PDB file of C-alpha atoms and ligand atoms in Angstrom:
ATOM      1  CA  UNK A  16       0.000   0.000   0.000  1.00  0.00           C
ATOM      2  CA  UNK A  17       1.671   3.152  -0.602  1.00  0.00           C
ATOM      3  CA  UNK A  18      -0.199   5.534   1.474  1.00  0.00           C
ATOM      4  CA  UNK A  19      -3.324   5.076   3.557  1.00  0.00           C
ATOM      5  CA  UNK A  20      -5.243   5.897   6.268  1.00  0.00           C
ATOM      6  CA  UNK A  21      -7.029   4.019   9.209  1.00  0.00           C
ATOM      7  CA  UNK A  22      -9.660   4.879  11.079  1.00  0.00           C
ATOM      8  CA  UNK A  23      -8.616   8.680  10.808  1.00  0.00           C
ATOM      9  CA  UNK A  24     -10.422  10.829  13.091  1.00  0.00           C
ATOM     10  CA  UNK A  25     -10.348  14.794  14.132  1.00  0.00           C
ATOM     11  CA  UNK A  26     -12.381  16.570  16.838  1.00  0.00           C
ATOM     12  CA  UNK A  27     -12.310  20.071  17.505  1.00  0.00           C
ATOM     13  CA  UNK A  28     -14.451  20.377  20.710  1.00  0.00           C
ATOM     14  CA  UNK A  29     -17.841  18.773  20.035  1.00  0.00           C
ATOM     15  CA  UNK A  30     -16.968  18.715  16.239  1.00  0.00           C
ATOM     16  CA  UNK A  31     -16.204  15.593  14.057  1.00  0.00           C
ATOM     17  CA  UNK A  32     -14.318  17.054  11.144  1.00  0.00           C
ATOM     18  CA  UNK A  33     -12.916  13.733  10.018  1.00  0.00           C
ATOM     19  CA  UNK A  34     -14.654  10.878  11.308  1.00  0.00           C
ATOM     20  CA  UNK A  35     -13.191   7.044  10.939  1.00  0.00           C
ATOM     21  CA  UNK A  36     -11.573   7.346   7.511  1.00  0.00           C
ATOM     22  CA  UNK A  37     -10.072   4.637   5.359  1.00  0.00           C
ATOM     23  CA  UNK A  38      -9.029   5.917   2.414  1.00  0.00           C
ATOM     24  CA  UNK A  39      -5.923   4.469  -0.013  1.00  0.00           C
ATOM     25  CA  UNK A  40      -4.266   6.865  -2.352  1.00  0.00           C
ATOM     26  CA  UNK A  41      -3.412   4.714  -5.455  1.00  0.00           C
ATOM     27  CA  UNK A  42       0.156   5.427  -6.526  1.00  0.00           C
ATOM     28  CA  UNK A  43       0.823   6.565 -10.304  1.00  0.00           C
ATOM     29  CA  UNK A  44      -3.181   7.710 -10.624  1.00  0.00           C
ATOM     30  CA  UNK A  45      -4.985  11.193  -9.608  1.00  0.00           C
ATOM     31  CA  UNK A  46      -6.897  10.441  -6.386  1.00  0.00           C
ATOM     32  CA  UNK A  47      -9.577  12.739  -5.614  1.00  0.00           C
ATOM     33  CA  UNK A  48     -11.992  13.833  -2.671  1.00  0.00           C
ATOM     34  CA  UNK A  49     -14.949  15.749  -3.357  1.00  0.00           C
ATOM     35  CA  UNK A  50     -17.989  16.677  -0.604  1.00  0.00           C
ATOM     36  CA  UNK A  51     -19.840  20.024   0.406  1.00  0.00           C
ATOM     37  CA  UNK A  52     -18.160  22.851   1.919  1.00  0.00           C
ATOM     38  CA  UNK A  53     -17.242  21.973   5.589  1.00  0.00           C
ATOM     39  CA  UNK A  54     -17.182  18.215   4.883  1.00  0.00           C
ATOM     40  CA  UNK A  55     -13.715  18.030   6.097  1.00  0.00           C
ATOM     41  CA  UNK A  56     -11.611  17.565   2.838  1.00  0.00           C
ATOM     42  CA  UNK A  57      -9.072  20.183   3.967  1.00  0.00           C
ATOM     43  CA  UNK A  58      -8.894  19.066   7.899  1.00  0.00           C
ATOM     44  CA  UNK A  59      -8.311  15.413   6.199  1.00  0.00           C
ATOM     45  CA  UNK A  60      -5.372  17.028   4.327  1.00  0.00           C
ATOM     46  CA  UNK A  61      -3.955  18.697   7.187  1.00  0.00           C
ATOM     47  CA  UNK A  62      -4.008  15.875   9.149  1.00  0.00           C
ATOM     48  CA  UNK A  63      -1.955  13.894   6.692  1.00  0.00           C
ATOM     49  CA  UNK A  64       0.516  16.229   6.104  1.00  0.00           C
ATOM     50  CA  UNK A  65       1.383  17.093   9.626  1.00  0.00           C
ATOM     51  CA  UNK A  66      -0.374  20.381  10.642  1.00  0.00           C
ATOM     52  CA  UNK A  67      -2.944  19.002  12.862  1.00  0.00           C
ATOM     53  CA  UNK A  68      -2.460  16.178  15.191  1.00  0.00           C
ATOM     54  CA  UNK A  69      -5.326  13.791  14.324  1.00  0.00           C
ATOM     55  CA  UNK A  70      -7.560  12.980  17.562  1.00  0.00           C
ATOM     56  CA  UNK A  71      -7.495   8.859  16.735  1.00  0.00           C
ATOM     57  CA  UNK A  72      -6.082   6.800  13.647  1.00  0.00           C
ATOM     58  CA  UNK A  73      -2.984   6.423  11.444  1.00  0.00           C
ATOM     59  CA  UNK A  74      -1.138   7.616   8.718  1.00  0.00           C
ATOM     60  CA  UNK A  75       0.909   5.144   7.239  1.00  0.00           C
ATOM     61  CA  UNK A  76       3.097   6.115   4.188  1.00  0.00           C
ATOM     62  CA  UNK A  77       5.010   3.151   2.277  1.00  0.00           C
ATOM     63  CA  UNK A  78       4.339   0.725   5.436  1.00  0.00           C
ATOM     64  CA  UNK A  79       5.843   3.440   8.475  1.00  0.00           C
ATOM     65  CA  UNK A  80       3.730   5.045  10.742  1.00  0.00           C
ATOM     66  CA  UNK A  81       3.576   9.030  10.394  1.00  0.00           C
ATOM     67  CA  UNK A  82       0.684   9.796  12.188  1.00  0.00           C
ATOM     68  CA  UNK A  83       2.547  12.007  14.719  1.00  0.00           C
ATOM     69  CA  UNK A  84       5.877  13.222  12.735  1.00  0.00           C
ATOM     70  CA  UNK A  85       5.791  16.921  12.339  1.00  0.00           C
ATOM     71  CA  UNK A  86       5.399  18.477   8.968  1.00  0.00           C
ATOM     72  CA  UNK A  87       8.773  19.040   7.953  1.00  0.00           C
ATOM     73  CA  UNK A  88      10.179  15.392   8.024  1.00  0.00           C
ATOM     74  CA  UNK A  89       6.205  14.653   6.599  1.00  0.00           C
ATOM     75  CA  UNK A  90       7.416  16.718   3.539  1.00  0.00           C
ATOM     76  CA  UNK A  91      11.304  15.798   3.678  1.00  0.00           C
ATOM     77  CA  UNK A  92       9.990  11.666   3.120  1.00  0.00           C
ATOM     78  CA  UNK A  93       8.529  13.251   0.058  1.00  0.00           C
ATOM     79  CA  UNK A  94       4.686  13.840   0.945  1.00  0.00           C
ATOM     80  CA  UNK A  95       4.119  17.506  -0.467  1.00  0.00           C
ATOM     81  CA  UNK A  96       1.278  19.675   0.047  1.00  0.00           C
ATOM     82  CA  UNK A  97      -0.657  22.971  -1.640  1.00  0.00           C
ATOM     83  CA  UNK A  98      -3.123  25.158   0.721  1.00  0.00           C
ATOM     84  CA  UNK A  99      -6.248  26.609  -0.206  1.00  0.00           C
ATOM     85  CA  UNK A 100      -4.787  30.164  -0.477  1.00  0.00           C
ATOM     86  CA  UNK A 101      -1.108  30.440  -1.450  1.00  0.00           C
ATOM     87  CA  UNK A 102      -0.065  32.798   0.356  1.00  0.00           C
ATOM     88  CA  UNK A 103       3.419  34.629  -1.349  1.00  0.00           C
ATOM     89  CA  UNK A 104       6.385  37.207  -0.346  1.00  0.00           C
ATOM     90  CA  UNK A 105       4.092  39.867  -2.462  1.00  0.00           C
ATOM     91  CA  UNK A 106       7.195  42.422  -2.655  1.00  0.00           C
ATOM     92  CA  UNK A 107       9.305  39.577  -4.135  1.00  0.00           C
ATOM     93  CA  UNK A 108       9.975  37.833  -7.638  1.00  0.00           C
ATOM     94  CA  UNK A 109       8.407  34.531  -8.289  1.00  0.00           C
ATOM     95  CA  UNK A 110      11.640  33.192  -8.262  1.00  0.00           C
ATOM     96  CA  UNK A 111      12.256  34.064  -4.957  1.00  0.00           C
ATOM     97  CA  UNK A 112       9.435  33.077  -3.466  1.00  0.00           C
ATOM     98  CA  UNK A 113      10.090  28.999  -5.142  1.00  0.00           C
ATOM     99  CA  UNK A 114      14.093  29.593  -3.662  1.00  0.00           C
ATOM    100  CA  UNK A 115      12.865  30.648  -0.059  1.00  0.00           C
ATOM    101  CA  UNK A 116      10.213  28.205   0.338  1.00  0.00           C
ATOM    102  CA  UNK A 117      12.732  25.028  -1.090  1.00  0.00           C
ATOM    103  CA  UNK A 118      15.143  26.734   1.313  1.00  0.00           C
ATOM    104  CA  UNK A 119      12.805  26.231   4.113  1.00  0.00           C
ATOM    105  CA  UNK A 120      12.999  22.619   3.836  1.00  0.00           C
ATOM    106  CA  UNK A 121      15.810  21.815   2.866  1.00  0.00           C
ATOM    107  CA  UNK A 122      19.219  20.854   5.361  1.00  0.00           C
ATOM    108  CA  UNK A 123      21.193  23.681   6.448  1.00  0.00           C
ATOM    109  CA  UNK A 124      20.610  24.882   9.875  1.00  0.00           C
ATOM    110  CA  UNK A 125      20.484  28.436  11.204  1.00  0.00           C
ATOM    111  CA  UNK A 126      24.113  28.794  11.825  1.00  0.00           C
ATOM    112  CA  UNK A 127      25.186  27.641   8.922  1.00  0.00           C
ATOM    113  CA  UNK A 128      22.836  30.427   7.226  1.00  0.00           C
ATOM    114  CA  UNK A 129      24.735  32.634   9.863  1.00  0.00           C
ATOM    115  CA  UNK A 130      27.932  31.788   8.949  1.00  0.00           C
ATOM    116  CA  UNK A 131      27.395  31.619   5.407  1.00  0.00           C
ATOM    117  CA  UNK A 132      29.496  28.237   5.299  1.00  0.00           C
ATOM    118  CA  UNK A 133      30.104  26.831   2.220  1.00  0.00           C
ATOM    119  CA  UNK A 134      27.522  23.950   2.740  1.00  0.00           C
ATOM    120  CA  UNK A 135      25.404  27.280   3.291  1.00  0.00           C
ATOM    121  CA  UNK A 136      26.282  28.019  -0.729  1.00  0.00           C
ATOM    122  CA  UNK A 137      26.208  24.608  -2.071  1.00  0.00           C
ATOM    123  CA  UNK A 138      22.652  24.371  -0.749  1.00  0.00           C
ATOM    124  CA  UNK A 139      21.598  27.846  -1.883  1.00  0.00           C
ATOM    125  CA  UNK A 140      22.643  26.925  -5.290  1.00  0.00           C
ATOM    126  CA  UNK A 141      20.805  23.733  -5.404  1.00  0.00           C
ATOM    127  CA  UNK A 142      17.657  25.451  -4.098  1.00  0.00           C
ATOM    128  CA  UNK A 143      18.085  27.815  -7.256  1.00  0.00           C
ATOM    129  CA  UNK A 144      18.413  25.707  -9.202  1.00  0.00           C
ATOM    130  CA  UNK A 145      15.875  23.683  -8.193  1.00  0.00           C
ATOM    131  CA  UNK A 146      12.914  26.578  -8.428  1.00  0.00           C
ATOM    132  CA  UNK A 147      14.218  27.275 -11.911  1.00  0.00           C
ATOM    133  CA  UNK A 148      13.723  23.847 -13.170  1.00  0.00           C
ATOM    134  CA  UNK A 149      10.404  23.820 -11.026  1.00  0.00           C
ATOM    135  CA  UNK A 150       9.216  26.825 -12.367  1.00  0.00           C
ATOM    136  CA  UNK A 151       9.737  25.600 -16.018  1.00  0.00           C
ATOM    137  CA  UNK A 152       8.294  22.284 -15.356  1.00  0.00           C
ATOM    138  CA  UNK A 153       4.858  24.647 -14.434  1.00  0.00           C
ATOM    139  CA  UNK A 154       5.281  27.002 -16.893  1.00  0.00           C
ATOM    140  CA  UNK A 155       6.071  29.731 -15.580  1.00  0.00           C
ATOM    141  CA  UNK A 156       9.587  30.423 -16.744  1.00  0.00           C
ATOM    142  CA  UNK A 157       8.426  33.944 -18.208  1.00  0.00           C
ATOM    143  CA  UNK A 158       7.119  34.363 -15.211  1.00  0.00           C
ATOM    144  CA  UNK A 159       9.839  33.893 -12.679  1.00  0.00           C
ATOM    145  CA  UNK A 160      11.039  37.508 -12.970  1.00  0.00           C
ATOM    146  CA  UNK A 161       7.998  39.059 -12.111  1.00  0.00           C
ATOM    147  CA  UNK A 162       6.682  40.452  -8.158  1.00  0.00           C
ATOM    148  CA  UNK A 163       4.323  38.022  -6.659  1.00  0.00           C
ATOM    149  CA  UNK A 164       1.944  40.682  -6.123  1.00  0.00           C
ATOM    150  CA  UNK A 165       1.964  41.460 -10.336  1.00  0.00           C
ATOM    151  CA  UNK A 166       1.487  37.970 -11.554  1.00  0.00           C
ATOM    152  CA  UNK A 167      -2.374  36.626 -12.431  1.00  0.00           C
ATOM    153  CA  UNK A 168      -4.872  34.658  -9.806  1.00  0.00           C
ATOM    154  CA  UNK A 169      -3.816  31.529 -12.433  1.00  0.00           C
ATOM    155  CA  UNK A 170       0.270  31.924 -12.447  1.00  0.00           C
ATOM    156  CA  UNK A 171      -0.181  32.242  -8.844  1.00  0.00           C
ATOM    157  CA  UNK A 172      -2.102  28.579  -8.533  1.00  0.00           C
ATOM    158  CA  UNK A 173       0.749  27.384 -10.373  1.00  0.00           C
ATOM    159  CA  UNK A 174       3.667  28.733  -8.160  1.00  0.00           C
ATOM    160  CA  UNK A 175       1.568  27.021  -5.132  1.00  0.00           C
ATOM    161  CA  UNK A 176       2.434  23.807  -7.871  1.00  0.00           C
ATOM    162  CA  UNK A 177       5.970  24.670  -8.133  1.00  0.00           C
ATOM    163  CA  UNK A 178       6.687  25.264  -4.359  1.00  0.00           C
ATOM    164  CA  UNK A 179       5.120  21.587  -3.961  1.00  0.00           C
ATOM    165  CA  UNK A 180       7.548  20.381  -6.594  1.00  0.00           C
ATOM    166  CA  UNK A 181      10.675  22.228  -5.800  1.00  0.00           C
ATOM    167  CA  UNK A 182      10.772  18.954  -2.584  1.00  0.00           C
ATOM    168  CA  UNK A 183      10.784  16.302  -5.194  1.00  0.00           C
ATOM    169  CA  UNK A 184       7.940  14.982  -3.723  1.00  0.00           C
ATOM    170  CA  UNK A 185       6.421  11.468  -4.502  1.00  0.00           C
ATOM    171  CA  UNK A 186       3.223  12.242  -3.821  1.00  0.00           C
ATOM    172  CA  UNK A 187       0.878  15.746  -3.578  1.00  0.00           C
ATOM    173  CA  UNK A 188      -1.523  16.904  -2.124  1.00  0.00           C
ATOM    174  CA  UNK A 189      -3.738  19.439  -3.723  1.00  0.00           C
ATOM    175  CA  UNK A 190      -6.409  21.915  -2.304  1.00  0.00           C
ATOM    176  CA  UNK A 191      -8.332  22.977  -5.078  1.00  0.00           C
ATOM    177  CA  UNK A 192      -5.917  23.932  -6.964  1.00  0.00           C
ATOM    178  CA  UNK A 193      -8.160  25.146  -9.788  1.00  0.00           C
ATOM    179  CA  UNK A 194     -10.274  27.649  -7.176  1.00  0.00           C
ATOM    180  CA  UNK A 195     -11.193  31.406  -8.747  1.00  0.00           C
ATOM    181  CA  UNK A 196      -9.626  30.908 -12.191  1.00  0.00           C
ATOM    182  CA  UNK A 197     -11.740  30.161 -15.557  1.00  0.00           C
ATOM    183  CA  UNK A 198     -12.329  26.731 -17.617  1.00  0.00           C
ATOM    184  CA  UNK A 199      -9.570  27.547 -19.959  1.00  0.00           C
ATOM    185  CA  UNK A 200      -7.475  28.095 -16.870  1.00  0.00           C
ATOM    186  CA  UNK A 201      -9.125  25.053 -14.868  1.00  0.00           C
ATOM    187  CA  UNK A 202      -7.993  22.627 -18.023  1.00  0.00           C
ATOM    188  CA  UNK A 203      -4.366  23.687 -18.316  1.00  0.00           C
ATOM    189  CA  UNK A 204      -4.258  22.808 -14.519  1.00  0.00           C
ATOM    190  CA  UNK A 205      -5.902  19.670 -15.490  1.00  0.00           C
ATOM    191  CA  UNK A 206      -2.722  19.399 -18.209  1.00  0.00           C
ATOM    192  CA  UNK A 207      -0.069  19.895 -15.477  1.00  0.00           C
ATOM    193  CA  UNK A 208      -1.417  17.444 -13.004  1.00  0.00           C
ATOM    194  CA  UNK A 209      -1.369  14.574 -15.451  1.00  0.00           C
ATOM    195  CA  UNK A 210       2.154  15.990 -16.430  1.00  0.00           C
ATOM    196  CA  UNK A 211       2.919  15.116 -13.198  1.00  0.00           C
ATOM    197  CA  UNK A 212       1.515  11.895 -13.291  1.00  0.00           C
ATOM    198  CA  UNK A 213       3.733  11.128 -15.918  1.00  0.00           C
ATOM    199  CA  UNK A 214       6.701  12.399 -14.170  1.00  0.00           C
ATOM    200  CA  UNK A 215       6.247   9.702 -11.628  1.00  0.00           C
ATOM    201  CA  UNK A 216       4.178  11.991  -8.681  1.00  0.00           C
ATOM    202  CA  UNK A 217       1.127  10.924  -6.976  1.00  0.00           C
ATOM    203  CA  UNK A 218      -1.424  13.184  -6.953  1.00  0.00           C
ATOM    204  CA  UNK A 219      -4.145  13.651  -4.609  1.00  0.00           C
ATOM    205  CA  UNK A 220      -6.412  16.626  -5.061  1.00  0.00           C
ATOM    206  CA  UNK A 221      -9.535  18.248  -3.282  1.00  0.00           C
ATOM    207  CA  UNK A 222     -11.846  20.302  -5.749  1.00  0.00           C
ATOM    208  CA  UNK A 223     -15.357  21.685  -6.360  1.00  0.00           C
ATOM    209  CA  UNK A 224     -15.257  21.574 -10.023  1.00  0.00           C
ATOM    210  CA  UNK A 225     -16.758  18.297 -10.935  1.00  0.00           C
ATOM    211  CA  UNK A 226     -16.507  18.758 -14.873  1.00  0.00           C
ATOM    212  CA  UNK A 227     -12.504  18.856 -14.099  1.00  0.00           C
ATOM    213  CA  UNK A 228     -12.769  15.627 -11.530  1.00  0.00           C
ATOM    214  CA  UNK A 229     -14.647  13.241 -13.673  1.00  0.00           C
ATOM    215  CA  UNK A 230     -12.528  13.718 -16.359  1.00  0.00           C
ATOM    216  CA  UNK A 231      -9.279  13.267 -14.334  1.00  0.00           C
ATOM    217  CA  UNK A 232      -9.648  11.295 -11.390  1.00  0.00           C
ATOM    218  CA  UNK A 233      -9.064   7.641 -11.115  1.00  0.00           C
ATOM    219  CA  UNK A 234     -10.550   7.625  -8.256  1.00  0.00           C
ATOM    220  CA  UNK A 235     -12.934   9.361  -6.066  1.00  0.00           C
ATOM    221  CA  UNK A 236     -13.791   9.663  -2.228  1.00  0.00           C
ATOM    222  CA  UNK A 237     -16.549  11.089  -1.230  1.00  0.00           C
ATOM    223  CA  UNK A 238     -16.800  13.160   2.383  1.00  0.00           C
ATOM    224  CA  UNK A 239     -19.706  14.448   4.081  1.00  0.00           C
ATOM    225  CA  UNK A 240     -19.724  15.725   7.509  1.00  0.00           C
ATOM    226  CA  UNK A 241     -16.762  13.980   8.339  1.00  0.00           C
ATOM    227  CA  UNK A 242     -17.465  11.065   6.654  1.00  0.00           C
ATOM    228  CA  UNK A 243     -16.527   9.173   4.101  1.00  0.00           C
ATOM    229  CA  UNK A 244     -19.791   8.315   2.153  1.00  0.00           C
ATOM    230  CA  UNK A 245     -18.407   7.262  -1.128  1.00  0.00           C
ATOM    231  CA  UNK A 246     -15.513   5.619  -3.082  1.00  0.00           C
ATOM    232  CA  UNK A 247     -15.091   4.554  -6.390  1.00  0.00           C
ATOM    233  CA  UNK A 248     -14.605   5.741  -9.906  1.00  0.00           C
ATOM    234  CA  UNK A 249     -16.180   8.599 -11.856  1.00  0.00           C
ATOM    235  CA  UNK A 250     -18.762   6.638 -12.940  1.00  0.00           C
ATOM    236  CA  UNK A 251     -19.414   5.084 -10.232  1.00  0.00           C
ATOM    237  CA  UNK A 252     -19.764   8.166  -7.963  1.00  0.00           C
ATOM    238  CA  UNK A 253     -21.444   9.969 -10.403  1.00  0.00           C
ATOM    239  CA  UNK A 254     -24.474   7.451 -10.219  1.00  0.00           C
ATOM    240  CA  UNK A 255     -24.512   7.215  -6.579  1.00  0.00           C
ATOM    241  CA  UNK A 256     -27.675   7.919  -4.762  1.00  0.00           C
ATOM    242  CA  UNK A 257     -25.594   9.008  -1.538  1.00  0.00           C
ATOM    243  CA  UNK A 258     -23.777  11.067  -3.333  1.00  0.00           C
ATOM    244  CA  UNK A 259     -26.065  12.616  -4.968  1.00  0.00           C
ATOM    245  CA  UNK A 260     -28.270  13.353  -1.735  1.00  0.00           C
ATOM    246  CA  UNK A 261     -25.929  14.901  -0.003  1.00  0.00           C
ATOM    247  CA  UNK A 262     -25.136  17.405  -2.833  1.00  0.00           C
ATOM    248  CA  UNK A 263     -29.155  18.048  -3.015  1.00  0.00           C
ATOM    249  CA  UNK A 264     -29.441  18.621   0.469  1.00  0.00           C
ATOM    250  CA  UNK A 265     -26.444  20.814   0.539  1.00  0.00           C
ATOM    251  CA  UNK A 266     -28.216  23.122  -2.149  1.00  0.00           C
ATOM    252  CA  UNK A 267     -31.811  22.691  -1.276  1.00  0.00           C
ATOM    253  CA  UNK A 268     -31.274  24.336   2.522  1.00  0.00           C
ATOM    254  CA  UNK A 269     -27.877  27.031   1.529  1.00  0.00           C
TER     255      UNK A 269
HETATM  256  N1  ATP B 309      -8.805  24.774  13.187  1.00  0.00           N
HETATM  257  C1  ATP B 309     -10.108  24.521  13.332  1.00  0.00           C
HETATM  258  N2  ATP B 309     -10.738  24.734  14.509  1.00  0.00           N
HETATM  259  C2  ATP B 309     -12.053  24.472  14.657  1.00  0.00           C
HETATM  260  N3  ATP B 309     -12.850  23.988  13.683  1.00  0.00           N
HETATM  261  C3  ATP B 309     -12.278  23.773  12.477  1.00  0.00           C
HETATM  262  C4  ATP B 309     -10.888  24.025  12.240  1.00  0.00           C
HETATM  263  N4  ATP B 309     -10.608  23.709  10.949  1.00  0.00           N
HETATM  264  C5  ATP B 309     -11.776  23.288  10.416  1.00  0.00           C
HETATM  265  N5  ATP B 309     -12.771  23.324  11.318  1.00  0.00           N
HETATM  266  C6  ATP B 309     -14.166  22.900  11.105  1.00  0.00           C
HETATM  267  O1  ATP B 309     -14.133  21.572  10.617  1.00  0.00           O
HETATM  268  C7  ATP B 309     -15.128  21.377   9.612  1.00  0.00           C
HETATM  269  C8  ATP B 309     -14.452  20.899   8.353  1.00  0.00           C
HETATM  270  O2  ATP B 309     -13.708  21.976   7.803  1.00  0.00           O
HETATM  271  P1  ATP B 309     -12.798  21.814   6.501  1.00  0.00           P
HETATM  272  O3  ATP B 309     -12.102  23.112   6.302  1.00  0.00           O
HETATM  273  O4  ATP B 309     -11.970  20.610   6.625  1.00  0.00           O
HETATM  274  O5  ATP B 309     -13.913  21.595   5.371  1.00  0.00           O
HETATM  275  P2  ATP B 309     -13.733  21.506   3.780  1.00  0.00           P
HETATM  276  O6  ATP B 309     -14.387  20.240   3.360  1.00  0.00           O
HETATM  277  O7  ATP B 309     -12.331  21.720   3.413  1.00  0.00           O
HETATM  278  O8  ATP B 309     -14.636  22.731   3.288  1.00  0.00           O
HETATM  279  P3  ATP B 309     -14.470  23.720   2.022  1.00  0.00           P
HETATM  280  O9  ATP B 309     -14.966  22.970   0.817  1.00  0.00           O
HETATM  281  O10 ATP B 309     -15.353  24.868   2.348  1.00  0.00           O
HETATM  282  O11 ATP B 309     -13.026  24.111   1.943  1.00  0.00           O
HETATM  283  C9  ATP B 309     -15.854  22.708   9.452  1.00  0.00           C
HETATM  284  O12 ATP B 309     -17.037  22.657  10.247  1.00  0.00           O
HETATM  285  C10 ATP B 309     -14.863  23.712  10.009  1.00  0.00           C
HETATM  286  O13 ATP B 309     -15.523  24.841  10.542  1.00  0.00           O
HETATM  287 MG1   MG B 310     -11.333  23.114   2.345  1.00  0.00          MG
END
């Protein structure tokens, strides 16, 4: 198995965010989870990737445990993620912004930043190069010049992509990645994560556009309130009464 879950639960107070979830992410294939706002698609993500401490069940990623590592050495054994808002250095170049957040992760520690040792350089150079070859493998090579705060809603979607990338990462995790831009927009996003596919990466991804996820996805969860109410493949959820309910429901009382 090359990453699942067991039993994963989250509680915040008298709230069951994530309730008892299995859920396998099939290596190789886009993986996605879909369910109404609140359903606890990004708490599930968050959980996996380190940032909350689930309240009951595991993580296991190529047979280890890493329920309760914290984030960093979660993204250093190559388990990337995106957030809902990318959040950039707005007064700096794209470029920047891919070197400083592959700097973050990567080994040198504070003195030898300090010191500027020459493991300090060596690394720094890597890192460049790194968000270079990152930002071309997105796209955004014309791009990598440019302030944060100039570049388009879409460009910035794919630096979240890049920043992911720029750890090598075997598998990612997406959070709607193709949120606020248009369907031209939505399909070249569509285009880069089955680039990625090809390039080996695992891709996991939460969205609301279903168009974009029944055309992509290999598979599908499906959460609602917590719980997991669905699994299967496009066709599959896409005839699903459950599935279907809770969608209605969600729309009938909003
Ligand atoms: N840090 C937190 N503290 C308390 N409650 C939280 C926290 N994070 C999420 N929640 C609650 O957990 C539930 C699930 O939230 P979550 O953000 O995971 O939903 P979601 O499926 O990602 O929704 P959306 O589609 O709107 O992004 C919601 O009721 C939310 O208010
Ligand atoms: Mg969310």
């Amino acid at each position: 198995m090359f990453l699942e879950t067991k039993h994963l639960t989250k509680q915040f107070g008298g709230l069951v965010a994530v309730n008892n979830v299995d859920f396998s992410i099939e290596k190789g294939k886009i993986n996605a989870i879909i369910g109404p706002n609140g359903a606890g698609k990004s708490t599930f993500f968050n959980i996996i990737s380190g940032l909350h401490p689930s309240s009951s069940g595991q993580v296991i990623f190529k047979g280890k445990d890493i329920t309760k590592l914290p984030s960093n050495k979660i993204a250093k054994l190559g388990v990337a993620r995106t957030f809902q808002t990318t959040h950039l250095f707005e007064q700096s170049t794209v470029l920047d912004n891919v070197i400083v957040g592959h700097r973050l992760r990567t080994k040198s520690n504070l003195l030898d930043a300090v010191l500027r040792t020459k493991r300090f350089w060596t690394e720094e150079q890597k890192c460049r190069e790194k968000a270079i070859e990152v930002l071309d493998f997105v796209g955004l090579t014309h791009a990598a010049h440019k302030m944060a705060d100039s570049i388009t809603q879409e460009e910035k979607k794919r630096v979240a992509f890049a920043l992911a990338l720029a750890t090598d990462p075997e598998v990612v995790f997406l959070d709607e990645p193709a949120a606020g831009i248009n369907p031209d927009e939505t399909e070249g996003l569509a285009l880069l994560m089955e680039k990625m596919v090809q390039k080996g990466i695992t891709v996991c991804l939460i969205e609301h556009k279903m168009q974009m996820i029944m055309k992509i996805s290999d598979k599908i969860m499906v959460l609602n309130h917590g719980e997991k109410i669905a699994e299967g493949t496009p066709e599959e959820i896409m005839g699903n009464q459950t599935v279907i309910e809770a969608y209605l429901g969600g729309s009938v009382s909003a």
